[in-house]
Amino acid sequence: MTTMSAYEIAESVRDQKVTATSVIERSISNANALNPKLNAFLAIDREGALEAAERIDSIIAKGGSPGRLAGVPIALKDNMCKVGLPTTCGSKILEGWNPPYDATVTKLLQSEGAIIVGKTNLDEFAMGSSTENSAFGPTLNPVDLTRVPGGSSGGSASSVAAGIVPIALGSDTGGSIRQPASLCGVVGVKPTYGRVSRYGLVAFASSLDQIGPFTSSVMDSAITLEVISGFDPKDSTSYDQEVGSLSAQRGLSIEGLRVGIVTEFIDGSDPEVVGALRDAAEGLARLGAEVVEISIPETKLGLSAYYLIAPAEASSNLARFDGVRFGLRVEGSNIEETNVLTRTKGFGAEVKRRIMLGTYALSSGYYDAYYAKAQQVRTLIKSGFEQAYQRVDVLISPVSPTTAFKIGERSLDPLAMYLSDVCTIPSNLAGHPAMSVPYALDSQGLPIGVQVLAPALREDLMFRLAFALEESASGVPTLDPSIKEAIIHG
Ligand code: GLN
């Protein structure tokens, strides 16, 4: 278990209390020791990470400044590019593809001294809520190995929860950072759409995708987001507006802050999940927040709109995987046959389902009834949130209607799987920031997160509330005994 936070690691490395090399050695040893049980990593880069660590140590030895995340081991979800490592997106279709460039987030992290130790497992092309849709086998939840870690960024959530790395990045199109964060008991943040550059993130649904951190503490997420956010000329949707100091929100009073509990997200959630949320609300009220319940009826339409918009965009984005340029190619007798054979072999069932849904929604004769209608609903959801934010400053809700479910429990029932994201999808449609803060445990010891939602570009308020929630959180999950046993302590 990484007992130190990223913040503490960087400080100890800079103060020469530990070397970056020793920090990385331990992280890699744990990745290697735990991966046979968790399947959280698709690549572990011992050589590259140790080389980077030596560079950090030599900068420090020469009195240079190694950066805010000096020597901190970081894992990237395997849909983000880093030169020198394959990017698979959890798919067979990208077999053997090595990106020729770094994602902007990769560069920004490295420029602050962070060290990428590996790439994490995911549902194929980030489509899923359990990481069971990976072509490379499912990732398991380190709290209970019979259960899913959530998805699609399950490998990132699992690797942070198991203490292999203090920070991992994920991507969130409909909940893929927040839901696995909640199911594994770690912090997970989806920033405002446009806050973090998507350059070098393999696109799923471009108008919804955002990159964000998984960490054990709210402070580490605040620091990571400060590092990775900012304008990028390579992503035309990125904002030219400073995120400001999120870490400075710790300890600020929430007295008088107006907090709304979203009624629609409570309906349909498990009683234990709702109970944890109510506890959290009471804790916030004791700290002086004004808590009210608020209805945003438009959010009920989120799931239906999302499953038209996201597949539509995916069907277009995934057209580039045709056996010509990237990865796998199954030769046919002509180009069309090559396309068909390659895509039939390279894509898994869920990706094919999404491509078919999306192509249908965009096809002539159906476009107005499905895609255009879903876009109108999207506008309604956004204005529903905007009206709510005239009455309250921030919102809270469950992250996921249930705690971690069993491996296999929902894999044959796509609708049951899709329902995992009812509480998270609306923020993606609105483009607003939202995060999961670990709050309590259910009667089986499984983590329950609380979602904090804020208006666009108000990550400051979101973090202020998250820091307060973290203070009153009641349960730290116990790791599965076989994971605990395998951890190599420093
Ligand atoms: N589970 C949702 C889906 O399958 C969200 C995925 C995501 O956020 N990448 O589309």
XYZ file of C-alpha atoms in Angstrom, residues 56-261:
206
model
C 14.699 13.278 -11.453
C 17.272 12.156 -8.888
C 20.087 13.734 -10.864
C 18.206 17.044 -11.258
C 17.810 17.084 -7.474
C 21.458 16.152 -6.878
C 22.438 19.165 -8.986
C 20.156 21.460 -6.979
C 17.564 21.849 -9.774
C 13.804 21.953 -9.320
C 12.182 18.677 -10.294
C 8.533 19.841 -10.167
C 5.409 19.557 -8.048
C 5.007 15.828 -8.667
C 8.688 14.913 -8.429
C 9.113 11.147 -8.444
C 5.386 10.404 -8.136
C 4.402 7.148 -9.875
C 1.415 7.570 -12.151
C -0.657 5.170 -14.222
C -2.465 6.171 -17.407
C -5.674 4.587 -18.640
C -4.711 2.778 -21.807
C -6.610 5.141 -24.079
C -4.052 7.914 -23.520
C -0.879 8.075 -25.542
C 2.663 7.855 -24.307
C 5.561 7.387 -26.652
C 7.384 4.106 -26.039
C 4.332 2.196 -24.803
C 1.531 0.608 -26.809
C -1.945 2.134 -26.580
C -4.543 -0.631 -26.851
C -7.816 0.932 -25.646
C -8.506 -2.561 -24.301
C -9.122 -3.679 -27.882
C -7.626 -6.244 -30.203
C -8.033 -3.866 -33.087
C -5.148 -1.679 -31.903
C -2.796 -4.639 -31.461
C 0.776 -3.556 -31.923
C 0.030 0.163 -32.278
C 2.593 2.408 -30.655
C 1.587 6.065 -30.654
C 4.127 8.390 -32.256
C 3.278 11.228 -29.851
C 2.496 11.946 -26.204
C -0.931 13.044 -24.982
C -0.902 16.576 -23.590
C -1.695 15.198 -20.115
C 1.320 12.885 -20.348
C 3.569 15.840 -21.163
C 2.116 18.047 -18.433
C 2.535 15.372 -15.760
C 6.096 14.636 -16.830
C 6.976 18.320 -16.897
C 6.152 18.375 -13.162
C 8.409 15.404 -12.457
C 5.738 12.683 -12.418
C 6.730 9.262 -13.718
C 4.457 7.074 -15.825
C 4.811 3.494 -14.561
C 2.238 1.843 -16.782
C -1.028 1.761 -18.668
C -4.230 0.516 -17.080
C -6.988 -1.809 -18.210
C -10.356 -0.509 -19.413
C -13.552 -1.531 -21.089
C -12.848 -1.655 -24.814
C -12.735 1.935 -26.110
C -14.068 3.028 -22.696
C -17.482 1.515 -23.364
C -18.737 -0.117 -20.207
C -19.200 0.188 -16.471
C -17.326 -2.828 -15.132
C -14.064 -3.270 -17.109
C -15.392 -6.671 -18.148
C -15.502 -5.494 -21.787
C -11.708 -5.419 -22.070
C -10.292 -7.731 -24.724
C -7.577 -8.532 -22.164
C -9.806 -9.867 -19.394
C -11.565 -8.099 -16.545
C -9.925 -6.072 -13.785
C -10.908 -7.036 -10.251
C -11.839 -4.832 -7.326
C -9.049 -4.911 -4.694
C -11.615 -4.569 -1.901
C -13.324 -7.802 -2.966
C -11.869 -9.901 -5.762
C -15.249 -11.418 -6.628
C -16.502 -7.974 -7.662
C -15.984 -5.512 -10.486
C -14.015 -2.313 -9.919
C -16.527 -0.392 -12.043
C -15.625 1.037 -15.397
C -14.620 1.933 -17.835
C -11.490 3.178 -16.044
C -11.468 0.127 -13.747
C -7.724 -0.477 -14.012
C -6.951 3.062 -12.901
C -9.356 2.891 -9.957
C -8.106 -0.537 -8.916
C -4.432 0.460 -9.080
C -4.981 3.489 -6.845
C -7.226 1.605 -4.408
C -4.601 -1.148 -4.098
C -1.934 1.469 -3.372
C 0.216 0.638 -6.408
C 0.183 4.265 -7.531
C -1.050 7.356 -5.691
C -2.406 8.880 -8.922
C -3.936 7.391 -12.055
C -5.688 9.160 -14.894
C -8.984 8.028 -16.349
C -11.455 9.323 -18.889
C -15.100 10.021 -18.204
C -17.671 10.120 -21.009
C -20.687 9.097 -18.959
C -19.231 8.265 -15.546
C -16.111 6.224 -16.210
C -14.026 8.040 -13.602
C -16.638 8.678 -10.920
C -18.378 5.287 -10.896
C -15.199 3.157 -10.542
C -13.875 5.659 -7.981
C -17.033 5.112 -5.938
C -16.909 1.316 -6.287
C -13.238 1.132 -5.270
C -13.302 3.746 -2.501
C -11.055 6.396 -4.045
C -11.488 9.984 -5.202
C -12.333 10.465 -8.901
C -12.851 13.736 -10.742
C -14.504 14.610 -14.041
C -13.558 18.205 -14.743
C -15.614 20.713 -16.758
C -15.670 19.737 -20.439
C -12.760 21.648 -21.949
C -10.799 21.998 -18.720
C -8.287 19.281 -19.627
C -6.927 18.806 -23.134
C -8.106 15.666 -24.925
C -5.160 15.694 -27.310
C -3.731 12.183 -27.271
C -6.858 10.632 -25.727
C -8.379 8.141 -28.154
C -11.841 9.558 -28.833
C -14.996 7.702 -27.786
C -17.651 10.464 -27.842
C -15.804 13.689 -28.461
C -18.431 16.081 -27.094
C -18.533 14.212 -23.770
C -15.015 12.827 -23.119
C -12.947 14.409 -20.339
C -9.753 13.265 -18.628
C -9.422 13.414 -14.861
C -7.585 11.965 -11.848
C -8.078 9.073 -9.437
C -6.323 9.530 -6.095
C -6.652 8.449 -2.479
C -7.150 11.962 -1.165
C -9.004 15.054 -2.318
C -5.762 17.046 -2.033
C -3.939 14.807 -4.504
C -6.787 15.187 -6.985
C -6.701 18.966 -6.550
C -2.976 19.048 -7.277
C -3.253 16.705 -10.248
C -6.042 18.733 -11.792
C -4.038 21.936 -11.311
C -1.212 20.281 -13.250
C -3.194 18.776 -16.136
C -5.722 21.519 -16.824
C -5.237 24.486 -19.139
C -5.579 25.698 -22.684
C -4.047 23.556 -25.399
C -3.881 24.797 -28.988
C -4.037 21.125 -30.018
C -7.558 20.707 -28.577
C -9.929 23.314 -29.974
C -12.445 22.598 -27.221
C -10.029 23.383 -24.392
C -10.755 26.441 -22.252
C -8.482 29.413 -22.074
C -9.234 30.002 -18.433
C -7.114 29.246 -15.371
C -8.412 26.571 -13.029
C -6.984 28.534 -10.091
C -5.774 26.985 -6.861
C -7.956 24.037 -5.989
C -5.653 22.878 -3.207
C -6.240 26.229 -1.488
C -9.878 25.203 -0.986
C -8.921 22.805 1.807
C -10.107 24.019 5.159
C -12.219 26.847 3.740
C -15.540 27.246 5.494
C -18.668 25.919 3.840
C -20.850 27.994 6.110
C -23.776 29.394 4.157
C -22.931 27.307 1.082
C -26.199 26.198 -0.504
C -26.137 22.466 -1.208
C -28.893 20.689 -3.157
C -29.596 16.963 -2.998
